[in-house]
Amino acid sequence: MRSFYLEHRKELRIITLLVVWIVQVFILNHYFGKTNHGENDAETDAVILLASTVVLYLSSLCMLIMTFYLEKNILWRWIYSMTIILIPVIWTILVIKTGNPLYYYAKL
């Protein structure tokens, strides 16, 4: 995998960034579907919120390990780090600001 990445580095950098965001959005979309558009009770929504946050951060950790293994350039490691951490940080801010963004945005 690493040798293929090194051969096609320019194309795969963009593809890797897009795949990371797509995976993170799919994770959140999956948990948005579990909220039943706000019809669950508070305990169920709390478990769903906790599970979505844990899965999002674990996937980010896996993606960081994979991208650090593939990329040795320090600039691209920073770009990957900021890109991978962006959605979980925004998610954490939404959790702090709205309490339960799954419930808040499922009603919209």
CSV table of C-alpha atoms in Angstrom, one decimal:
chain,number,residue,atom,x,y,z
A,1,MET,CA,0.0,0.0,0.0
A,2,ARG,CA,2.8,2.4,0.9
A,3,SER,CA,4.6,1.8,-2.4
A,4,PHE,CA,1.5,2.5,-4.4
A,5,TYR,CA,0.9,5.6,-2.3
A,6,LEU,CA,4.4,6.9,-3.0
A,7,GLU,CA,4.0,6.3,-6.8
A,8,HIS,CA,0.7,8.3,-7.0
A,9,ARG,CA,1.2,10.7,-4.1
A,10,LYS,CA,-0.3,13.8,-5.7
A,11,GLU,CA,-3.6,12.1,-6.6
A,12,LEU,CA,-3.9,10.0,-3.5
A,13,ARG,CA,-3.4,13.0,-1.1
A,14,ILE,CA,-6.6,14.6,-2.4
A,15,ILE,CA,-8.5,11.3,-2.5
A,16,THR,CA,-7.4,10.5,1.1
A,17,LEU,CA,-8.7,13.8,2.3
A,18,LEU,CA,-12.0,13.3,0.6
A,19,VAL,CA,-12.4,9.8,1.9
A,20,VAL,CA,-11.7,10.9,5.4
A,21,TRP,CA,-14.4,13.5,5.3
A,22,ILE,CA,-16.8,11.1,3.6
A,23,VAL,CA,-16.3,8.4,6.3
A,24,GLN,CA,-16.8,10.9,9.1
A,25,VAL,CA,-20.0,12.3,7.5
A,26,PHE,CA,-21.3,8.7,7.0
A,27,ILE,CA,-20.7,8.0,10.7
A,28,LEU,CA,-22.7,11.1,11.7
A,29,ASN,CA,-25.4,10.4,9.1
A,30,HIS,CA,-25.8,6.9,10.5
A,31,TYR,CA,-26.4,8.2,14.0
A,32,PHE,CA,-28.7,10.9,12.7
A,33,GLY,CA,-30.9,8.1,11.3
A,34,LYS,CA,-31.0,6.4,14.7
A,35,THR,CA,-32.6,9.4,16.4
A,36,ASN,CA,-36.0,8.8,14.7
A,37,HIS,CA,-36.3,12.5,14.1
A,38,GLY,CA,-36.4,13.3,17.8
A,39,GLU,CA,-38.9,10.7,18.8
A,40,ASN,CA,-36.6,8.8,21.2
A,41,ASP,CA,-36.5,9.4,24.9
A,42,ALA,CA,-33.6,11.3,26.5
A,43,GLU,CA,-31.7,8.3,27.7
A,44,THR,CA,-31.7,6.7,24.3
A,45,ASP,CA,-30.6,9.9,22.7
A,46,ALA,CA,-27.8,10.2,25.3
A,47,VAL,CA,-26.5,6.7,24.4
A,48,ILE,CA,-26.7,7.5,20.7
A,49,LEU,CA,-24.8,10.8,21.2
A,50,LEU,CA,-22.1,9.1,23.3
A,51,ALA,CA,-21.8,6.3,20.8
A,52,SER,CA,-21.5,8.7,17.8
A,53,THR,CA,-18.8,10.7,19.6
A,54,VAL,CA,-16.8,7.7,20.5
A,55,VAL,CA,-17.0,6.2,17.0
A,56,LEU,CA,-16.1,9.5,15.4
A,57,TYR,CA,-13.0,9.9,17.6
A,58,LEU,CA,-11.9,6.3,17.2
A,59,SER,CA,-12.3,6.5,13.4
A,60,SER,CA,-10.2,9.7,13.5
A,61,LEU,CA,-7.5,8.0,15.5
A,62,CYS,CA,-7.4,5.1,13.0
A,63,MET,CA,-7.3,7.6,10.1
A,64,LEU,CA,-4.5,9.5,11.7
A,65,ILE,CA,-2.4,6.4,12.2
A,66,MET,CA,-3.0,5.3,8.6
A,67,THR,CA,-2.1,8.7,7.1
A,68,PHE,CA,1.0,9.1,9.3
A,69,TYR,CA,2.2,5.7,8.1
A,70,LEU,CA,1.7,6.7,4.5
A,71,GLU,CA,3.0,10.3,4.5
A,72,LYS,CA,6.4,11.3,5.7
A,73,ASN,CA,6.3,14.9,4.7
A,74,ILE,CA,5.7,17.0,7.8
A,75,LEU,CA,3.6,19.6,6.0
A,76,TRP,CA,1.2,17.0,4.7
A,77,ARG,CA,1.1,15.3,8.1
A,78,TRP,CA,-0.1,18.7,9.5
A,79,ILE,CA,-2.7,19.0,6.7
A,80,TYR,CA,-4.0,15.5,7.3
A,81,SER,CA,-4.1,16.1,11.1
A,82,MET,CA,-6.1,19.3,10.8
A,83,THR,CA,-8.4,17.9,8.2
A,84,ILE,CA,-9.1,14.7,10.2
A,85,ILE,CA,-9.6,16.5,13.5
A,86,LEU,CA,-11.8,19.2,12.0
A,87,ILE,CA,-15.2,17.4,12.0
A,88,PRO,CA,-14.7,15.8,15.5
A,89,VAL,CA,-13.9,19.2,16.9
A,90,ILE,CA,-16.9,20.8,15.3
A,91,TRP,CA,-19.0,17.9,16.6
A,92,THR,CA,-17.7,18.5,20.1
A,93,ILE,CA,-18.5,22.2,19.9
A,94,LEU,CA,-22.0,21.4,18.7
A,95,VAL,CA,-22.4,19.0,21.6
A,96,ILE,CA,-21.3,21.7,24.1
A,97,LYS,CA,-23.4,24.4,22.4
A,98,THR,CA,-26.7,22.6,21.7
A,99,GLY,CA,-26.5,19.8,24.2
A,100,ASN,CA,-27.6,17.1,21.7
A,101,PRO,CA,-27.0,18.0,18.1
A,102,LEU,CA,-28.5,14.8,17.0
A,103,TYR,CA,-31.9,15.8,18.4
A,104,TYR,CA,-31.5,19.5,17.5
A,105,TYR,CA,-30.7,18.9,13.8
A,106,ALA,CA,-32.9,15.8,13.3
A,107,LYS,CA,-35.9,18.0,13.9
A,108,LEU,CA,-35.0,20.4,11.1
